[in-house]
mmCIF file of C-alpha atoms and ligand atoms in Angstrom:
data_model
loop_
_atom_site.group_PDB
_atom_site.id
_atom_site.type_symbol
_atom_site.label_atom_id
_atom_site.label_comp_id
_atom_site.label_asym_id
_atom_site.label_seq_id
_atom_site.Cartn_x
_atom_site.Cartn_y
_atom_site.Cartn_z
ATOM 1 C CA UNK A 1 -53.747 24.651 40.446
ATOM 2 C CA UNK A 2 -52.012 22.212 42.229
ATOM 3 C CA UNK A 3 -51.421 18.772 40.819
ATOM 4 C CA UNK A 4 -50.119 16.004 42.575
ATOM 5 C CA UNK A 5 -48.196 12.848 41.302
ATOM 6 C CA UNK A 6 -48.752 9.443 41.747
ATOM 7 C CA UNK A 7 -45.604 7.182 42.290
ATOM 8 C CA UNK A 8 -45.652 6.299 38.771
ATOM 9 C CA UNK A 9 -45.465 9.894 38.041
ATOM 10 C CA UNK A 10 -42.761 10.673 40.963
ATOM 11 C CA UNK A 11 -40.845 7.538 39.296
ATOM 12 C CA UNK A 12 -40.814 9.414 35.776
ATOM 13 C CA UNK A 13 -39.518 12.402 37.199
ATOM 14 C CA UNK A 14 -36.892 10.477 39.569
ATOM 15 C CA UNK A 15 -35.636 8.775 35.771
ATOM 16 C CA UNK A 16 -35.317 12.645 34.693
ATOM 17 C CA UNK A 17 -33.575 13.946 38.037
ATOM 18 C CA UNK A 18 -31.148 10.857 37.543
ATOM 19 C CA UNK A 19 -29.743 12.194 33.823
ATOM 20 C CA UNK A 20 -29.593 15.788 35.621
ATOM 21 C CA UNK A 21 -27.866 14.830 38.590
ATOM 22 C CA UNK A 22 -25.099 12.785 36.317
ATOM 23 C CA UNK A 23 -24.607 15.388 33.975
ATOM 24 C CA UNK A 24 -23.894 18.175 36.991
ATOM 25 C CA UNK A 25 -21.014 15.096 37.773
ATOM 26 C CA UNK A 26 -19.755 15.538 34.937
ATOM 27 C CA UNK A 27 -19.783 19.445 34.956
ATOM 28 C CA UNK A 28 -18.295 19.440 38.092
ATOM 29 C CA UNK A 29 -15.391 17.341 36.577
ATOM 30 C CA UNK A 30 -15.144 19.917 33.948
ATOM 31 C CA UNK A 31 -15.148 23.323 35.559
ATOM 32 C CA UNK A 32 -11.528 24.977 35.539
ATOM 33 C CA UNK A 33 -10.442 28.082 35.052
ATOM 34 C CA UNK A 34 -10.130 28.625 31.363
ATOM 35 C CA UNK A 35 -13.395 26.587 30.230
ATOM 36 C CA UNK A 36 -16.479 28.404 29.190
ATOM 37 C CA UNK A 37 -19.774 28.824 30.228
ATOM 38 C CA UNK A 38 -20.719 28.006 26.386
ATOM 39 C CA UNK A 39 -18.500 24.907 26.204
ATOM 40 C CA UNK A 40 -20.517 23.753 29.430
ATOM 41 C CA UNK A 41 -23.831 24.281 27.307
ATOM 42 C CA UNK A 42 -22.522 22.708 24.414
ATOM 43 C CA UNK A 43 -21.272 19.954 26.757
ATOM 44 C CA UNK A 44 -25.155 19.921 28.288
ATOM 45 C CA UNK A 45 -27.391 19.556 25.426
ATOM 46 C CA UNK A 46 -24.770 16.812 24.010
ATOM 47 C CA UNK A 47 -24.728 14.674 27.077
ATOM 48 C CA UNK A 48 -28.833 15.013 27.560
ATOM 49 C CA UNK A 49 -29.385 14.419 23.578
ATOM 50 C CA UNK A 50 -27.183 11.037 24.815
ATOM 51 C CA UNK A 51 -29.548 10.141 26.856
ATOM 52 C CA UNK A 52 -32.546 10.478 25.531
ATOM 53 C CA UNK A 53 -33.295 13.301 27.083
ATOM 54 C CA UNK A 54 -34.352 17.498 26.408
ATOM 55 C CA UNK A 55 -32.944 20.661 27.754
ATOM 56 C CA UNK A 56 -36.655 22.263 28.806
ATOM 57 C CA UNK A 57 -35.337 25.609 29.641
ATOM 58 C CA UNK A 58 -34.541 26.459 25.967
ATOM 59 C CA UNK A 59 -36.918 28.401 23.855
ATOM 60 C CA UNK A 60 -39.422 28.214 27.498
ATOM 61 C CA UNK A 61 -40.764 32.089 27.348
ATOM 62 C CA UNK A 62 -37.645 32.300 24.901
ATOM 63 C CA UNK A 63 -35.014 31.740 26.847
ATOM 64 C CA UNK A 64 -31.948 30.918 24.272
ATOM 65 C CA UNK A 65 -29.795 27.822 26.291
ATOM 66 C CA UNK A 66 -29.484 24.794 27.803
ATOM 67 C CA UNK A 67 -28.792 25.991 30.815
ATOM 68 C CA UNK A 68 -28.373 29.508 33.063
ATOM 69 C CA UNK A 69 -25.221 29.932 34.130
ATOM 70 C CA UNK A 70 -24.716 32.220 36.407
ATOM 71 C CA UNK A 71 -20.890 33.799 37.403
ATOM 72 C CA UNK A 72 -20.335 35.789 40.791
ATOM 73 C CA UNK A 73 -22.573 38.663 41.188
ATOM 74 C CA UNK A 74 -25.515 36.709 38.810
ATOM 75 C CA UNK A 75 -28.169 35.582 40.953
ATOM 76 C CA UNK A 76 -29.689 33.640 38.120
ATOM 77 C CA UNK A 77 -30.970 33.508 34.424
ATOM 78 C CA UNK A 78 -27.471 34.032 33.617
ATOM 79 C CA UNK A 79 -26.350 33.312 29.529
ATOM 80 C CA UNK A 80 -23.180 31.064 28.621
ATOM 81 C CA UNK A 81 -20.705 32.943 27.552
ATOM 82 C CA UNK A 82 -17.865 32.890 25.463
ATOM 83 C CA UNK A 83 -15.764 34.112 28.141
ATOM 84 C CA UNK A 84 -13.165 31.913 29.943
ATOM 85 C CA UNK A 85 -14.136 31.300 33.702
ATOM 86 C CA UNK A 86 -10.770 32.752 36.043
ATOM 87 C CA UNK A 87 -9.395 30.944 38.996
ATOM 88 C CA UNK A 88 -11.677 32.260 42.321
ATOM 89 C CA UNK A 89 -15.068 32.572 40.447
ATOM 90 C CA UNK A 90 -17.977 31.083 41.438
ATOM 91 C CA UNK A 91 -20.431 29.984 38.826
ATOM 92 C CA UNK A 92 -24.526 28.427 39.499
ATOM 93 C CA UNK A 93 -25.103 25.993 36.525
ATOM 94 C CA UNK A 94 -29.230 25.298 36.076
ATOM 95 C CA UNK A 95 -30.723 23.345 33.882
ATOM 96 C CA UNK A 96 -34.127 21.362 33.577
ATOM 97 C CA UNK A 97 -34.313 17.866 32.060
ATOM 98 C CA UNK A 98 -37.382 16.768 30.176
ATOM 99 C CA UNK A 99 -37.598 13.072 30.030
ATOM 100 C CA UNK A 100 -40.542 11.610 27.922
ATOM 101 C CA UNK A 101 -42.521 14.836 29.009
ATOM 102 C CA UNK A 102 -41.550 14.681 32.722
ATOM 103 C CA UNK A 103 -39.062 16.987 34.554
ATOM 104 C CA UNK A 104 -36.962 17.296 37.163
ATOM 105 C CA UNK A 105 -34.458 20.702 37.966
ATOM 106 C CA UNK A 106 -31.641 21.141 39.601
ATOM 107 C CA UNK A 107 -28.832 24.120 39.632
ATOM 108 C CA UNK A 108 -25.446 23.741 41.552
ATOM 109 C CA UNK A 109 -22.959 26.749 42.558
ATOM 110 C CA UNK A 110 -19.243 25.724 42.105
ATOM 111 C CA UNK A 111 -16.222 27.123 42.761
ATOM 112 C CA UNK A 112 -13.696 27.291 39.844
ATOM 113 C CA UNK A 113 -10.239 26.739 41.527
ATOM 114 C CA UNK A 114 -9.411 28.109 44.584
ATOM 115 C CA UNK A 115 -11.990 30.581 45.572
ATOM 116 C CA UNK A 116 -11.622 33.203 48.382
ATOM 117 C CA UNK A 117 -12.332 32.224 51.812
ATOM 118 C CA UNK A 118 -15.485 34.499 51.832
ATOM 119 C CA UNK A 119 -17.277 32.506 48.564
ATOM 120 C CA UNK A 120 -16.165 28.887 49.884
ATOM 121 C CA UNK A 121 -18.562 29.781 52.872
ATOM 122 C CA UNK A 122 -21.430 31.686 50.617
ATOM 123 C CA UNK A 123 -21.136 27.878 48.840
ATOM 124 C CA UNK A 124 -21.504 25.849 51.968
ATOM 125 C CA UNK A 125 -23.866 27.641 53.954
ATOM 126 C CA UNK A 126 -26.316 28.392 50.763
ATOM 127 C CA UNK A 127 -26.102 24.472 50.368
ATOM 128 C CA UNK A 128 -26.927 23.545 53.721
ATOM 129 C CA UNK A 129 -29.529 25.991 53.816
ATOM 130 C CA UNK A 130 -30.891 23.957 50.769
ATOM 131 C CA UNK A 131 -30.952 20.830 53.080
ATOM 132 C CA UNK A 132 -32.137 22.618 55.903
ATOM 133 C CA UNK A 133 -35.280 23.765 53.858
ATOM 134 C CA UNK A 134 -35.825 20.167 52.484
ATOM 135 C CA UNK A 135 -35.944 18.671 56.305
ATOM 136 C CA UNK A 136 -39.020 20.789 56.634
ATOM 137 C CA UNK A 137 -40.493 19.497 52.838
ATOM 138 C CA UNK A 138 -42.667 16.492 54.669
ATOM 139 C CA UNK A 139 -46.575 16.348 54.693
ATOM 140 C CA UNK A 140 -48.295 18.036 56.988
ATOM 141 C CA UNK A 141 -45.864 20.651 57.497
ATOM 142 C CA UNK A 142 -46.544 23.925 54.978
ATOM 143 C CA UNK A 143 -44.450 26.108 52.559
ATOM 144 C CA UNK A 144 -43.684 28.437 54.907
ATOM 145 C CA UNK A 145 -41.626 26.149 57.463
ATOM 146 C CA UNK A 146 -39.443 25.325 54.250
ATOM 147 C CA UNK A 147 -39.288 29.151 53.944
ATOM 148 C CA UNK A 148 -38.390 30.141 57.714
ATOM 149 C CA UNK A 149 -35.751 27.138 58.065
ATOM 150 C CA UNK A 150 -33.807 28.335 54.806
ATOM 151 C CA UNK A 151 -34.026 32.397 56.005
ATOM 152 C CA UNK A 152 -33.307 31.815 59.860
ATOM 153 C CA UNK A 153 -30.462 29.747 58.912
ATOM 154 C CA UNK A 154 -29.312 32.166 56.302
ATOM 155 C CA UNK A 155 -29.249 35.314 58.376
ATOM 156 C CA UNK A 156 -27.460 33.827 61.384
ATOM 157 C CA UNK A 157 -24.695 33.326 58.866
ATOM 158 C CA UNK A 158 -25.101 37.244 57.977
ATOM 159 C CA UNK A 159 -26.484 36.532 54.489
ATOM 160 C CA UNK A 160 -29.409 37.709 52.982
ATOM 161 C CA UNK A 161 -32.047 35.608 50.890
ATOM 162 C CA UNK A 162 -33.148 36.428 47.163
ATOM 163 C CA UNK A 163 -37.106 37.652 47.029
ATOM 164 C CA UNK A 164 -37.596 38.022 43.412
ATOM 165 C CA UNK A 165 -36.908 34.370 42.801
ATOM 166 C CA UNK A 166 -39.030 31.120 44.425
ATOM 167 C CA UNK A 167 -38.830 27.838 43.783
ATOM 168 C CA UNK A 168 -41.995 26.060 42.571
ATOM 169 C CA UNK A 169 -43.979 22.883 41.845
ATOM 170 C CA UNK A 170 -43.399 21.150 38.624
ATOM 171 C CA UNK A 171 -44.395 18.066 36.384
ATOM 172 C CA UNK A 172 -45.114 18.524 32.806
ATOM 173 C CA UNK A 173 -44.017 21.770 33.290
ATOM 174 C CA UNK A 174 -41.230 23.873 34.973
ATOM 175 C CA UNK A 175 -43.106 25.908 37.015
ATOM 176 C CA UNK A 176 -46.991 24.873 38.408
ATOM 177 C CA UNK A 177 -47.840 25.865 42.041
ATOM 178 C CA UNK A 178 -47.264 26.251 44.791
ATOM 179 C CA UNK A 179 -44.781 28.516 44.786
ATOM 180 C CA UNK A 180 -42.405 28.371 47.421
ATOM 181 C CA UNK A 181 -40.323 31.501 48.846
ATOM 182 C CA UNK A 182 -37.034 31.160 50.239
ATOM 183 C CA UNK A 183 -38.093 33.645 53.433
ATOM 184 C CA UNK A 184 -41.292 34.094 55.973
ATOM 185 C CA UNK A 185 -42.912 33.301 58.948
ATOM 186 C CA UNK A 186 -43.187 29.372 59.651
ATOM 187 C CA UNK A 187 -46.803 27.599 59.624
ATOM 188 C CA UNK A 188 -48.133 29.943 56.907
ATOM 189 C CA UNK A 189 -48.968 28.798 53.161
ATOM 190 C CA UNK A 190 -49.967 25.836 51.209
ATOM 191 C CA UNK A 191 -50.322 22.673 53.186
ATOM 192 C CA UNK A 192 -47.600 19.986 52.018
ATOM 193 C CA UNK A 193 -49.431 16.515 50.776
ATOM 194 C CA UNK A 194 -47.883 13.441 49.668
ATOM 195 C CA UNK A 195 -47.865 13.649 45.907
ATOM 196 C CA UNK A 196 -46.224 17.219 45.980
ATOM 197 C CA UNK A 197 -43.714 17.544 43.756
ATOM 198 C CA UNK A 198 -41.332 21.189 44.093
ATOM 199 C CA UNK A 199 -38.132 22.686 43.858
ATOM 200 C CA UNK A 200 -36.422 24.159 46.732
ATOM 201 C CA UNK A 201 -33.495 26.400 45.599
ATOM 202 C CA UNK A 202 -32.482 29.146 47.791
ATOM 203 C CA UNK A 203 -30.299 31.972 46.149
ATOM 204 C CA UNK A 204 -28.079 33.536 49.246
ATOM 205 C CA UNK A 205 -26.045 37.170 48.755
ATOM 206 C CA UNK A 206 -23.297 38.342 50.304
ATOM 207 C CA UNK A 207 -25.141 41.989 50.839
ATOM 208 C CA UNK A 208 -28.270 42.756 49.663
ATOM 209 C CA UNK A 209 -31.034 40.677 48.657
ATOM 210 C CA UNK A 210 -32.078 43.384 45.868
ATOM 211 C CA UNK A 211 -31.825 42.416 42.195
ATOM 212 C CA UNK A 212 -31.353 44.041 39.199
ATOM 213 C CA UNK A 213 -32.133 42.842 35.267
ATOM 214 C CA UNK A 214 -29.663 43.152 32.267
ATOM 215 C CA UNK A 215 -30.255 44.280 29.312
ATOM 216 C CA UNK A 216 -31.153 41.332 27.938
ATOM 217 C CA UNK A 217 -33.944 40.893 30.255
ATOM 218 C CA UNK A 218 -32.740 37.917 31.989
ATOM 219 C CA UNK A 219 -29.665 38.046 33.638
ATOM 220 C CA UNK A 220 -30.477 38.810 37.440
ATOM 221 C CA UNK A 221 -27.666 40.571 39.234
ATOM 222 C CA UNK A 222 -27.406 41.501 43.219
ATOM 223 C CA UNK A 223 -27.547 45.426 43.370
ATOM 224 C CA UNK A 224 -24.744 46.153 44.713
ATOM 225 C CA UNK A 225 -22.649 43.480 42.669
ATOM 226 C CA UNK A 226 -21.651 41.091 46.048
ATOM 227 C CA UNK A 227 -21.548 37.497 45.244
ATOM 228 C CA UNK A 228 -24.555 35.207 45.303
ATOM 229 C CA UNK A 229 -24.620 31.277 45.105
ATOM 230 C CA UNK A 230 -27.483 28.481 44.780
ATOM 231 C CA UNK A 231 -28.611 25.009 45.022
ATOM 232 C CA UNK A 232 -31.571 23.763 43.447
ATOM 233 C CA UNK A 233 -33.460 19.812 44.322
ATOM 234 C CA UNK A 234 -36.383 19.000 43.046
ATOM 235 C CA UNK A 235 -38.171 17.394 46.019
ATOM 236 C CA UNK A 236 -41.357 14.468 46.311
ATOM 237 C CA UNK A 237 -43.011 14.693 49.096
ATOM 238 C CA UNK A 238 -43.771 10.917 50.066
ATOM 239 C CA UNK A 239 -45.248 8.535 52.761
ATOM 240 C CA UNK A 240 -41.626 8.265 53.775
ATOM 241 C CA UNK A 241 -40.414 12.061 53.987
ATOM 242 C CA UNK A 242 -38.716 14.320 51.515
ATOM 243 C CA UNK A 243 -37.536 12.267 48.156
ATOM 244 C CA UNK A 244 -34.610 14.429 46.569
ATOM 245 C CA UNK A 245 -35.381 13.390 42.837
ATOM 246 C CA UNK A 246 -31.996 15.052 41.937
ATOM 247 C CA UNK A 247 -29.732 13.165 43.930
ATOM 248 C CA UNK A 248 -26.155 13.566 42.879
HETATM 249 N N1 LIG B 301 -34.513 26.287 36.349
HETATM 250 C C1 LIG B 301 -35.197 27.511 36.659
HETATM 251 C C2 LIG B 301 -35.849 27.427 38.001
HETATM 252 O O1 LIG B 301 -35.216 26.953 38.880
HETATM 253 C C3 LIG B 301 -36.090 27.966 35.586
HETATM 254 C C4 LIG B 301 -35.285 28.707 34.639
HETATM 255 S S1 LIG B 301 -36.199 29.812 33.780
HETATM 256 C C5 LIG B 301 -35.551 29.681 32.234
HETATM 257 O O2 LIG B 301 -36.960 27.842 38.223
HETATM 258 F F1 LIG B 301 -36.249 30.437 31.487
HETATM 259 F F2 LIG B 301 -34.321 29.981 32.293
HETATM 260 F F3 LIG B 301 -35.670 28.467 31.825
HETATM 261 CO CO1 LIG B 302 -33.635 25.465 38.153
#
């Protein structure tokens, strides 16, 4: 089922996306090489608890953290780890922020230090693609044209876009339809309305788009272990065009 938000509700979630988009700031402030991926956590549910705010993706269908964190060759889902982040790596921090029951989620790729030519432009064309994708998020339009403008734009850059993984409506809850793939034709899917509230958040590889799960039945890896980045908004769709509720 679809639900839509008033502006009341859009305004609750825009409070939510404002806490997120401070605290990935502040990460981005603190990511060096030699920090940890479970220092960032720690650093997460302190700075939320601060602000009067909960980490939704812990304990949701028992995930253990915070936040995924996900290094180099992790699409997503990734744990925090006691293991120092080295110079060159790229890592995708996501979180979801629950602020008196509303939500907003947002995950960021950054580089820690100076990364190789090759992942500096997996980070910049994976976030334009994000931007490219939320052009198309206005009414009217449907899923599929955010789709098409995030693949097309990925594959002319020689990447290839994650399948496994969509983004998604949410509210009172992370994920509520539509559901909203990353690749396919344009002018096919759910029609966009005002009161829509999703997350666009393309994951981009190097080589293949094929995943693979840990162990732990979480961590989502690229088959052939090539580097893949994201970047995550949540998104209103409004009278006045896409409204990025996790504006940094
Ligand atoms: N933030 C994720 C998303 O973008 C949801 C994470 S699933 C969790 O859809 F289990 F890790 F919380
Ligand atoms: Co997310």
């Amino acid at each position: 089922m679809m639900i839509l938000k008033t502006s009341e509700q859009i305004e609750q979630m825009k409070a939510a996306g404002a806490i997120l988009a401070a605290c990935h700031r502040k990460i981005a402030k603190l990511i060096r090489p030699g920090i940890t991926t479970w220092e960032i956590d720690q650093f997460v549910e302190e700075y939320l608890a601060e602000h009067g705010a909960t980490p939704e993706q812990k304990g949701y269908h028992g995930y253990p953290y915070a936040t995924c964190a996900s290094v180099n060759d992790v699409i997503c889902h990734g744990f925090p780890r006691k293991e120092p982040l080295l110079e060159g790596d790229i890592v995708t921090i996501d979180m979801v922020v629950n602020l008196n029951g509303w939500l907003a989620d947002s995950a960021w790729s950054y580089a820690v230090g100076t990364v190789s030519p090759e992942a500096k432009r997996l980070l910049e064309v994976t976030e334009k693609s994000l931007y490219l994708g939320i052009e198309q998020a206005v009414a009217g339009n449907r899923i599929g044209d955010i789709s098409h403008a995030i693949q097309s734009y990925a594959q002319q850059h020689g990447y290839s876009v994650v399948r496994e993984f969509t983004g998604h409506g949410i509210g009172q809850s992370i994920h509520e339809e539509p559901y909203v793939p990353h690749f396919g034709p344009p002018g096919r899917g759910p029609l966009l309305k005002e009161g829509m509230v999703i997350t666009i958040e393309p994951m981009l590889n190097i080589g293949t788009y094929h995943a693979t799960i840990d162990e732990d039945g979480w961590t989502a890896r690229t088959r052939d272990g090539k580097l893949s980045a994201q970047y995550e908004h949540t998104i209103a769709i409004t009278a006045d065009g896409p409204l990025i509720l996790t504006k940094q």
